Amino acid sequence: MSEVRRAVCPGSYDPPTIGHLDVIARTAALFDEVFVAILVNPRKQGLFETGERIEMLREITTDLPQVRVEAFSGLVVDYCRERGVQALVKGLRGATDYDYELPMAHMNRHLTGVETMFLPGAPGQVYVSSSLVKEVARGGGDVTPFLPPTVHRRLAERLRD
Ligand code: PNS
């Protein structure tokens, strides 16, 4: 019997964008099980609580049955080891992402042998990031095209509060 192929898509997801969803869906097309793992970082206050990020990611991945959404703390390699994950999958929008991701990919492989796979960001989305979307939304700009509708609704509510 062949081994179940498992991947993890780790990130902050504060909030998840259409770029994140694209990477998650493309990963789900390649692996049997995909863990969307949200880093809990006590040193960094996000706009959304971890629980809200979990809810948003579950809402936008309901049509992807092989996807599971969880929070994690500590090292991503330990999370991978605990769940029998063979590969980390990350989206690359450009050279800046590559420069940021490459040392982590090498370090993670050094630590436990887990591989990192990069998917090129969809051409129409390479300028989409959680931080830019938040900045534009705070300034009153229209970020509708960059967010799944349920995430857009929550962001609008949060910025109204
Ligand atoms: O969405 P982000 O903030 O770019 O995601 C970064 C993330 C969460 C993937 C990265 O910071 C990470 O894997 N953190 C977990 C802690 C860890 O394993 N650090 C060592 C990486 S070599």
PDB file of C-alpha atoms and ligand atoms in Angstrom:
ATOM      1  CA  MET A   1       0.000   0.000   0.000  1.00  0.00           C
ATOM      2  CA  SER A   2       1.400   3.414  -0.900  1.00  0.00           C
ATOM      3  CA  GLU A   3       2.056   5.990   1.813  1.00  0.00           C
ATOM      4  CA  VAL A   4      -0.374   8.850   2.363  1.00  0.00           C
ATOM      5  CA  ARG A   5       1.189  12.033   0.978  1.00  0.00           C
ATOM      6  CA  ARG A   6       0.810  14.934   3.380  1.00  0.00           C
ATOM      7  CA  ALA A   7       1.758  18.581   2.990  1.00  0.00           C
ATOM      8  CA  VAL A   8       1.612  21.607   5.247  1.00  0.00           C
ATOM      9  CA  CYS A   9       0.994  25.196   4.186  1.00  0.00           C
ATOM     10  CA  PRO A  10       2.249  27.228   7.159  1.00  0.00           C
ATOM     11  CA  GLY A  11       1.730  30.940   7.605  1.00  0.00           C
ATOM     12  CA  SER A  12       0.403  33.825   9.646  1.00  0.00           C
ATOM     13  CA  TYR A  13      -2.799  34.227   7.619  1.00  0.00           C
ATOM     14  CA  ASP A  14      -3.670  37.606   9.181  1.00  0.00           C
ATOM     15  CA  PRO A  15      -5.977  37.523   7.249  1.00  0.00           C
ATOM     16  CA  PRO A  16      -5.987  34.835   4.515  1.00  0.00           C
ATOM     17  CA  THR A  17      -6.057  36.294   0.971  1.00  0.00           C
ATOM     18  CA  ILE A  18      -6.975  34.902  -2.445  1.00  0.00           C
ATOM     19  CA  GLY A  19      -3.229  34.284  -2.889  1.00  0.00           C
ATOM     20  CA  HIS A  20      -3.175  31.992   0.149  1.00  0.00           C
ATOM     21  CA  LEU A  21      -6.310  30.211  -1.049  1.00  0.00           C
ATOM     22  CA  ASP A  22      -4.760  29.657  -4.486  1.00  0.00           C
ATOM     23  CA  VAL A  23      -1.677  28.009  -2.951  1.00  0.00           C
ATOM     24  CA  ILE A  24      -3.802  25.871  -0.598  1.00  0.00           C
ATOM     25  CA  ALA A  25      -6.082  24.682  -3.431  1.00  0.00           C
ATOM     26  CA  ARG A  26      -3.151  23.876  -5.724  1.00  0.00           C
ATOM     27  CA  THR A  27      -1.464  21.965  -2.888  1.00  0.00           C
ATOM     28  CA  ALA A  28      -4.689  20.040  -2.245  1.00  0.00           C
ATOM     29  CA  ALA A  29      -4.666  18.951  -5.898  1.00  0.00           C
ATOM     30  CA  LEU A  30      -1.234  17.363  -5.401  1.00  0.00           C
ATOM     31  CA  PHE A  31      -1.425  15.768  -1.929  1.00  0.00           C
ATOM     32  CA  ASP A  32      -3.786  13.396  -0.109  1.00  0.00           C
ATOM     33  CA  GLU A  33      -3.925  15.559   3.017  1.00  0.00           C
ATOM     34  CA  VAL A  34      -3.074  19.228   3.486  1.00  0.00           C
ATOM     35  CA  PHE A  35      -2.615  20.895   6.861  1.00  0.00           C
ATOM     36  CA  VAL A  36      -3.057  24.646   6.863  1.00  0.00           C
ATOM     37  CA  ALA A  37      -0.994  25.553   9.917  1.00  0.00           C
ATOM     38  CA  ILE A  38      -1.376  28.982  11.517  1.00  0.00           C
ATOM     39  CA  LEU A  39       1.616  30.130  13.533  1.00  0.00           C
ATOM     40  CA  VAL A  40       0.688  31.330  17.021  1.00  0.00           C
ATOM     41  CA  ASN A  41       3.207  34.056  17.743  1.00  0.00           C
ATOM     42  CA  PRO A  42       2.779  35.538  21.248  1.00  0.00           C
ATOM     43  CA  ARG A  43       5.316  38.279  20.413  1.00  0.00           C
ATOM     44  CA  LYS A  44       3.306  39.579  17.457  1.00  0.00           C
ATOM     45  CA  GLN A  45      -0.181  41.013  17.941  1.00  0.00           C
ATOM     46  CA  GLY A  46      -2.213  40.400  14.791  1.00  0.00           C
ATOM     47  CA  LEU A  47      -5.375  42.110  13.590  1.00  0.00           C
ATOM     48  CA  PHE A  48      -7.254  38.805  13.970  1.00  0.00           C
ATOM     49  CA  GLU A  49      -7.082  36.325  16.862  1.00  0.00           C
ATOM     50  CA  THR A  50      -5.844  32.836  16.051  1.00  0.00           C
ATOM     51  CA  GLY A  51      -9.379  31.457  16.521  1.00  0.00           C
ATOM     52  CA  GLU A  52     -10.750  33.919  13.966  1.00  0.00           C
ATOM     53  CA  ARG A  53      -8.052  32.975  11.455  1.00  0.00           C
ATOM     54  CA  ILE A  54      -8.935  29.302  11.940  1.00  0.00           C
ATOM     55  CA  GLU A  55     -12.620  30.092  11.319  1.00  0.00           C
ATOM     56  CA  MET A  56     -11.872  32.123   8.185  1.00  0.00           C
ATOM     57  CA  LEU A  57      -9.593  29.436   6.727  1.00  0.00           C
ATOM     58  CA  ARG A  58     -12.162  26.722   7.470  1.00  0.00           C
ATOM     59  CA  GLU A  59     -14.888  28.815   5.817  1.00  0.00           C
ATOM     60  CA  ILE A  60     -12.906  29.346   2.621  1.00  0.00           C
ATOM     61  CA  THR A  61     -11.725  25.729   2.305  1.00  0.00           C
ATOM     62  CA  THR A  62     -15.062  23.938   2.863  1.00  0.00           C
ATOM     63  CA  ASP A  63     -14.991  22.613  -0.715  1.00  0.00           C
ATOM     64  CA  LEU A  64     -11.521  21.081  -0.187  1.00  0.00           C
ATOM     65  CA  PRO A  65     -12.178  17.952   1.925  1.00  0.00           C
ATOM     66  CA  GLN A  66      -8.501  17.004   2.172  1.00  0.00           C
ATOM     67  CA  VAL A  67      -7.668  20.299   3.958  1.00  0.00           C
ATOM     68  CA  ARG A  68      -7.406  20.582   7.757  1.00  0.00           C
ATOM     69  CA  VAL A  69      -6.868  23.890   9.494  1.00  0.00           C
ATOM     70  CA  GLU A  70      -4.946  24.031  12.780  1.00  0.00           C
ATOM     71  CA  ALA A  71      -2.869  26.408  14.868  1.00  0.00           C
ATOM     72  CA  PHE A  72       0.681  25.569  15.897  1.00  0.00           C
ATOM     73  CA  SER A  73       3.421  27.042  18.051  1.00  0.00           C
ATOM     74  CA  GLY A  74       7.094  26.207  18.155  1.00  0.00           C
ATOM     75  CA  LEU A  75       8.964  24.902  15.150  1.00  0.00           C
ATOM     76  CA  VAL A  76       7.169  23.989  11.951  1.00  0.00           C
ATOM     77  CA  VAL A  77       9.476  20.958  11.558  1.00  0.00           C
ATOM     78  CA  ASP A  78       8.140  19.515  14.827  1.00  0.00           C
ATOM     79  CA  TYR A  79       4.582  20.071  13.635  1.00  0.00           C
ATOM     80  CA  CYS A  80       5.475  18.195  10.408  1.00  0.00           C
ATOM     81  CA  ARG A  81       7.071  15.325  12.303  1.00  0.00           C
ATOM     82  CA  GLU A  82       4.070  14.907  14.624  1.00  0.00           C
ATOM     83  CA  ARG A  83       1.703  14.601  11.652  1.00  0.00           C
ATOM     84  CA  GLY A  84       3.853  12.593   9.265  1.00  0.00           C
ATOM     85  CA  VAL A  85       4.118  15.465   6.787  1.00  0.00           C
ATOM     86  CA  GLN A  86       6.621  15.024   3.942  1.00  0.00           C
ATOM     87  CA  ALA A  87       6.597  18.536   2.456  1.00  0.00           C
ATOM     88  CA  LEU A  88       6.142  22.188   3.292  1.00  0.00           C
ATOM     89  CA  VAL A  89       4.496  24.107   0.449  1.00  0.00           C
ATOM     90  CA  LYS A  90       4.912  27.870   0.070  1.00  0.00           C
ATOM     91  CA  GLY A  91       3.869  30.324  -2.616  1.00  0.00           C
ATOM     92  CA  LEU A  92       6.509  32.550  -4.169  1.00  0.00           C
ATOM     93  CA  ARG A  93       5.407  35.929  -5.500  1.00  0.00           C
ATOM     94  CA  GLY A  94       8.889  37.021  -6.524  1.00  0.00           C
ATOM     95  CA  ALA A  95      12.545  37.325  -5.622  1.00  0.00           C
ATOM     96  CA  THR A  96      11.890  38.917  -2.232  1.00  0.00           C
ATOM     97  CA  ASP A  97       9.808  35.928  -1.162  1.00  0.00           C
ATOM     98  CA  TYR A  98      12.518  33.611  -2.466  1.00  0.00           C
ATOM     99  CA  ASP A  99      15.246  35.392  -0.477  1.00  0.00           C
ATOM    100  CA  TYR A 100      13.086  35.148   2.661  1.00  0.00           C
ATOM    101  CA  GLU A 101      12.052  31.531   2.123  1.00  0.00           C
ATOM    102  CA  LEU A 102      15.291  29.918   0.921  1.00  0.00           C
ATOM    103  CA  PRO A 103      17.197  30.036   4.259  1.00  0.00           C
ATOM    104  CA  MET A 104      14.120  28.620   6.043  1.00  0.00           C
ATOM    105  CA  ALA A 105      13.845  25.819   3.483  1.00  0.00           C
ATOM    106  CA  HIS A 106      17.517  24.892   3.988  1.00  0.00           C
ATOM    107  CA  MET A 107      17.248  25.161   7.773  1.00  0.00           C
ATOM    108  CA  ASN A 108      14.108  23.021   7.936  1.00  0.00           C
ATOM    109  CA  ARG A 109      15.681  20.368   5.705  1.00  0.00           C
ATOM    110  CA  HIS A 110      18.810  20.418   7.862  1.00  0.00           C
ATOM    111  CA  LEU A 111      16.741  19.987  11.037  1.00  0.00           C
ATOM    112  CA  THR A 112      14.590  17.012  10.056  1.00  0.00           C
ATOM    113  CA  GLY A 113      14.953  16.341   6.329  1.00  0.00           C
ATOM    114  CA  VAL A 114      11.521  17.788   5.520  1.00  0.00           C
ATOM    115  CA  GLU A 115      11.404  19.173   1.981  1.00  0.00           C
ATOM    116  CA  THR A 116      10.034  22.570   0.933  1.00  0.00           C
ATOM    117  CA  MET A 117       8.234  22.952  -2.385  1.00  0.00           C
ATOM    118  CA  PHE A 118       7.573  26.346  -3.948  1.00  0.00           C
ATOM    119  CA  LEU A 119       4.586  27.172  -6.114  1.00  0.00           C
ATOM    120  CA  PRO A 120       4.770  30.286  -8.301  1.00  0.00           C
ATOM    121  CA  GLY A 121       2.138  32.803  -7.240  1.00  0.00           C
ATOM    122  CA  ALA A 122      -0.664  33.277  -9.764  1.00  0.00           C
ATOM    123  CA  PRO A 123       0.437  36.062 -12.157  1.00  0.00           C
ATOM    124  CA  GLY A 124      -2.510  38.322 -11.343  1.00  0.00           C
ATOM    125  CA  GLN A 125      -1.911  38.040  -7.599  1.00  0.00           C
ATOM    126  CA  VAL A 126       1.801  38.683  -7.139  1.00  0.00           C
ATOM    127  CA  TYR A 127       1.134  42.043  -5.469  1.00  0.00           C
ATOM    128  CA  VAL A 128      -1.392  40.639  -2.996  1.00  0.00           C
ATOM    129  CA  SER A 129      -0.232  40.296   0.624  1.00  0.00           C
ATOM    130  CA  SER A 130      -2.039  40.347   3.976  1.00  0.00           C
ATOM    131  CA  SER A 131      -0.055  43.380   5.109  1.00  0.00           C
ATOM    132  CA  LEU A 132      -0.715  45.446   1.952  1.00  0.00           C
ATOM    133  CA  VAL A 133      -4.387  44.505   1.962  1.00  0.00           C
ATOM    134  CA  LYS A 134      -4.692  45.669   5.597  1.00  0.00           C
ATOM    135  CA  GLU A 135      -2.883  48.929   4.841  1.00  0.00           C
ATOM    136  CA  VAL A 136      -5.071  49.711   1.828  1.00  0.00           C
ATOM    137  CA  ALA A 137      -8.254  48.762   3.696  1.00  0.00           C
ATOM    138  CA  ARG A 138      -7.285  50.968   6.670  1.00  0.00           C
ATOM    139  CA  GLY A 139      -6.831  53.865   4.252  1.00  0.00           C
ATOM    140  CA  GLY A 140     -10.295  53.314   2.784  1.00  0.00           C
ATOM    141  CA  GLY A 141      -9.189  51.600  -0.455  1.00  0.00           C
ATOM    142  CA  ASP A 142     -11.191  48.831  -2.094  1.00  0.00           C
ATOM    143  CA  VAL A 143      -9.679  45.424  -1.290  1.00  0.00           C
ATOM    144  CA  THR A 144     -12.673  43.369  -2.485  1.00  0.00           C
ATOM    145  CA  PRO A 145     -10.729  41.668  -5.305  1.00  0.00           C
ATOM    146  CA  PHE A 146      -8.024  40.377  -2.982  1.00  0.00           C
ATOM    147  CA  LEU A 147     -10.043  38.589  -0.313  1.00  0.00           C
ATOM    148  CA  PRO A 148     -12.554  35.749  -0.232  1.00  0.00           C
ATOM    149  CA  PRO A 149     -15.976  37.360   0.481  1.00  0.00           C
ATOM    150  CA  THR A 150     -16.260  36.049   4.067  1.00  0.00           C
ATOM    151  CA  VAL A 151     -12.779  37.381   4.898  1.00  0.00           C
ATOM    152  CA  HIS A 152     -13.617  40.736   3.314  1.00  0.00           C
ATOM    153  CA  ARG A 153     -16.742  40.991   5.445  1.00  0.00           C
ATOM    154  CA  ARG A 154     -14.808  40.254   8.643  1.00  0.00           C
ATOM    155  CA  LEU A 155     -12.071  42.738   7.757  1.00  0.00           C
ATOM    156  CA  ALA A 156     -14.616  45.493   7.091  1.00  0.00           C
ATOM    157  CA  GLU A 157     -16.282  44.748  10.450  1.00  0.00           C
ATOM    158  CA  ARG A 158     -12.949  44.731  12.284  1.00  0.00           C
ATOM    159  CA  LEU A 159     -11.872  48.070  10.841  1.00  0.00           C
ATOM    160  CA  ARG A 160     -15.263  49.594  11.679  1.00  0.00           C
ATOM    161  CA  ASP A 161     -14.878  48.606  15.359  1.00  0.00           C
TER     162      ASP A 161
HETATM  163  O1  PNS B   1       2.943  34.083   6.617  1.00  0.00           O
HETATM  164  P1  PNS B   1       4.361  34.201   7.136  1.00  0.00           P
HETATM  165  O2  PNS B   1       4.389  35.102   8.353  1.00  0.00           O
HETATM  166  O3  PNS B   1       5.347  34.607   6.076  1.00  0.00           O
HETATM  167  O4  PNS B   1       4.772  32.706   7.625  1.00  0.00           O
HETATM  168  C1  PNS B   1       6.029  32.461   8.210  1.00  0.00           C
HETATM  169  C2  PNS B   1       6.073  31.064   8.842  1.00  0.00           C
HETATM  170  C3  PNS B   1       4.969  30.906   9.859  1.00  0.00           C
HETATM  171  C4  PNS B   1       5.891  30.031   7.753  1.00  0.00           C
HETATM  172  C5  PNS B   1       7.478  30.883   9.478  1.00  0.00           C
HETATM  173  O5  PNS B   1       7.746  31.992  10.284  1.00  0.00           O
HETATM  174  C6  PNS B   1       7.575  29.633  10.327  1.00  0.00           C
HETATM  175  O6  PNS B   1       7.613  28.531   9.820  1.00  0.00           O
HETATM  176  N1  PNS B   1       7.545  29.832  11.660  1.00  0.00           N
HETATM  177  C7  PNS B   1       7.509  28.730  12.627  1.00  0.00           C
HETATM  178  C8  PNS B   1       8.730  28.741  13.526  1.00  0.00           C
HETATM  179  C9  PNS B   1       9.897  28.037  12.866  1.00  0.00           C
HETATM  180  O7  PNS B   1       9.841  26.876  12.553  1.00  0.00           O
HETATM  181  N2  PNS B   1      10.956  28.838  12.635  1.00  0.00           N
HETATM  182  C10 PNS B   1      12.161  28.365  12.015  1.00  0.00           C
HETATM  183  C11 PNS B   1      12.055  28.412  10.493  1.00  0.00           C
HETATM  184  S1  PNS B   1      13.542  27.846   9.745  1.00  0.00           S
END
